[in-house]
């Protein structure tokens, strides 16, 4: 039994013979006509990124990327941060697992550690919007938005 989603990831990986793993946060929704896919990439960690909405600053993990997609920095839930993208899904290899620690609040803290260790971290900006539905307020905001669209 694990105490968090993060601990679940760490406990399940040893049972897999795979070299790459994909993690999508279970309390999120993202709208995109493009599918989330990272195939045959050579990086240690690949992040799916979305353009941040004004109401999301300080609530999510924000990412600074170079024009070539290289991730330069990641800041978690800092209202002063003005990075234009948020991450919501990741694909990683076994090397990235070295960056994970049971003391981290969530797996996103491994992104910062991977950057400090100079691992290859890339991001791909996807079209559409990203919704963190982990709170009732955010979930209702999403429901109101899709209700207006229908």
Short mmCIF file of C-alpha atoms in Angstrom, two decimals:
data_model
loop_
_atom_site.label_atom_id
_atom_site.label_comp_id
_atom_site.label_asym_id
_atom_site.label_seq_id
_atom_site.Cartn_x
_atom_site.Cartn_y
_atom_site.Cartn_z
CA UNK A 1 0.00 0.00 0.00
CA UNK A 2 1.31 3.47 -0.82
CA UNK A 3 0.54 6.83 0.74
CA UNK A 4 0.54 8.85 -2.50
CA UNK A 5 0.43 8.60 -6.29
CA UNK A 6 4.11 9.44 -6.26
CA UNK A 7 4.99 6.55 -3.96
CA UNK A 8 2.85 4.28 -6.15
CA UNK A 9 5.00 5.16 -9.17
CA UNK A 10 8.21 4.34 -7.30
CA UNK A 11 6.82 1.04 -6.04
CA UNK A 12 5.49 -0.12 -9.44
CA UNK A 13 8.53 0.62 -11.63
CA UNK A 14 10.60 -2.35 -10.37
CA UNK A 15 7.88 -4.69 -11.66
CA UNK A 16 8.27 -3.45 -15.22
CA UNK A 17 10.89 -4.51 -17.74
CA UNK A 18 10.22 -1.36 -19.79
CA UNK A 19 12.77 1.37 -20.36
CA UNK A 20 10.35 4.31 -20.60
CA UNK A 21 7.35 5.21 -18.48
CA UNK A 22 4.53 7.71 -18.96
CA UNK A 23 2.85 9.52 -16.11
CA UNK A 24 -0.27 11.60 -16.60
CA UNK A 25 -1.70 13.22 -13.51
CA UNK A 26 -5.05 11.52 -12.77
CA UNK A 27 -6.87 14.70 -11.73
CA UNK A 28 -6.23 16.57 -14.97
CA UNK A 29 -7.88 17.09 -18.31
CA UNK A 30 -6.18 18.39 -21.39
CA UNK A 31 -7.78 19.40 -24.63
CA UNK A 32 -5.73 18.70 -27.71
CA UNK A 33 -6.35 17.37 -31.17
CA UNK A 34 -2.79 16.05 -31.09
CA UNK A 35 -2.22 12.97 -29.01
CA UNK A 36 0.27 12.84 -26.21
CA UNK A 37 3.16 10.90 -27.77
CA UNK A 38 6.86 10.64 -27.18
CA UNK A 39 8.23 7.88 -29.36
CA UNK A 40 11.88 7.03 -29.93
CA UNK A 41 13.19 10.07 -28.11
CA UNK A 42 16.65 10.06 -26.64
CA UNK A 43 16.09 12.28 -23.61
CA UNK A 44 15.88 11.23 -19.98
CA UNK A 45 12.65 13.13 -19.40
CA UNK A 46 10.07 14.51 -21.82
CA UNK A 47 7.35 16.86 -20.63
CA UNK A 48 4.02 17.64 -22.25
CA UNK A 49 3.50 21.38 -21.90
CA UNK A 50 0.57 23.72 -22.32
CA UNK A 51 0.32 27.49 -22.43
CA UNK A 52 -0.54 28.73 -18.95
CA UNK A 53 -3.83 30.56 -18.41
CA UNK A 54 -3.85 33.68 -16.23
CA UNK A 55 -5.81 31.92 -13.47
CA UNK A 56 -3.17 29.17 -13.19
CA UNK A 57 -0.14 31.21 -12.15
CA UNK A 58 1.21 29.93 -8.84
CA UNK A 59 -0.96 26.79 -8.88
CA UNK A 60 1.02 24.44 -11.14
CA UNK A 61 4.52 23.46 -12.17
CA UNK A 62 5.69 26.10 -14.63
CA UNK A 63 8.41 25.45 -17.19
CA UNK A 64 10.86 27.63 -19.09
CA UNK A 65 11.83 26.19 -22.45
CA UNK A 66 14.28 27.14 -25.20
CA UNK A 67 13.09 27.46 -28.82
CA UNK A 68 14.47 23.97 -29.54
CA UNK A 69 12.31 22.43 -26.78
CA UNK A 70 15.06 22.02 -24.21
CA UNK A 71 13.71 22.56 -20.69
CA UNK A 72 15.77 25.24 -18.93
CA UNK A 73 13.96 25.53 -15.60
CA UNK A 74 10.93 24.32 -13.68
CA UNK A 75 9.30 26.11 -10.75
CA UNK A 76 6.51 24.58 -8.70
CA UNK A 77 3.53 26.64 -7.52
CA UNK A 78 5.21 30.02 -7.20
CA UNK A 79 2.79 32.93 -7.85
CA UNK A 80 5.76 35.18 -8.74
CA UNK A 81 6.89 32.88 -11.57
CA UNK A 82 5.93 34.09 -15.04
CA UNK A 83 7.03 31.11 -17.15
CA UNK A 84 4.51 30.69 -19.94
CA UNK A 85 4.07 26.92 -19.88
CA UNK A 86 2.87 24.28 -17.42
CA UNK A 87 3.63 20.58 -17.45
CA UNK A 88 0.92 17.99 -17.02
CA UNK A 89 2.34 14.71 -18.30
CA UNK A 90 5.78 13.18 -18.56
CA UNK A 91 7.61 10.31 -20.16
CA UNK A 92 10.86 9.27 -18.52
CA UNK A 93 13.54 6.61 -18.61
CA UNK A 94 15.10 4.63 -15.78
CA UNK A 95 17.89 7.18 -15.36
CA UNK A 96 15.32 9.81 -14.32
CA UNK A 97 14.15 7.53 -11.52
CA UNK A 98 17.43 8.41 -9.76
CA UNK A 99 16.01 11.94 -9.38
CA UNK A 100 12.97 10.79 -7.43
CA UNK A 101 12.87 10.81 -3.66
CA UNK A 102 10.16 9.65 -1.28
CA UNK A 103 10.49 12.98 0.55
CA UNK A 104 9.33 14.96 -2.50
CA UNK A 105 5.72 16.19 -2.35
CA UNK A 106 5.20 14.90 -5.91
CA UNK A 107 7.09 13.58 -8.92
CA UNK A 108 7.42 17.08 -10.44
CA UNK A 109 10.19 17.88 -7.99
CA UNK A 110 12.30 15.37 -9.88
CA UNK A 111 12.30 17.74 -12.87
CA UNK A 112 14.34 20.33 -10.97
CA UNK A 113 16.76 17.66 -9.77
CA UNK A 114 17.17 16.25 -13.30
CA UNK A 115 18.06 19.72 -14.57
CA UNK A 116 20.63 20.17 -11.78
CA UNK A 117 22.18 16.82 -12.72
CA UNK A 118 22.31 18.00 -16.36
CA UNK A 119 20.07 15.24 -17.63
CA UNK A 120 18.49 15.71 -21.02
CA UNK A 121 15.04 17.18 -20.39
CA UNK A 122 12.81 18.24 -23.29
CA UNK A 123 9.35 19.71 -23.53
CA UNK A 124 6.73 19.63 -26.25
CA UNK A 125 4.09 22.36 -26.28
CA UNK A 126 0.71 20.91 -27.15
CA UNK A 127 -2.22 22.91 -28.48
CA UNK A 128 -5.35 23.25 -26.41
CA UNK A 129 -5.82 23.90 -22.72
CA UNK A 130 -4.70 22.11 -19.59
CA UNK A 131 -6.99 21.78 -16.59
CA UNK A 132 -5.94 20.74 -13.09
CA UNK A 133 -9.16 19.40 -11.60
CA UNK A 134 -7.67 18.48 -8.22
CA UNK A 135 -9.88 20.94 -6.35
CA UNK A 136 -13.63 21.51 -6.52
CA UNK A 137 -13.05 25.10 -7.65
CA UNK A 138 -10.86 24.08 -10.56
CA UNK A 139 -13.19 21.24 -11.54
CA UNK A 140 -16.19 23.59 -11.58
CA UNK A 141 -14.25 26.13 -13.66
CA UNK A 142 -13.59 23.37 -16.20
CA UNK A 143 -17.25 22.24 -16.18
CA UNK A 144 -18.45 25.83 -16.72
CA UNK A 145 -16.06 26.23 -19.62
CA UNK A 146 -17.13 23.07 -21.43
CA UNK A 147 -20.81 23.85 -20.72
CA UNK A 148 -20.44 27.15 -22.56
CA UNK A 149 -18.79 25.38 -25.51
CA UNK A 150 -21.60 22.84 -25.90
#
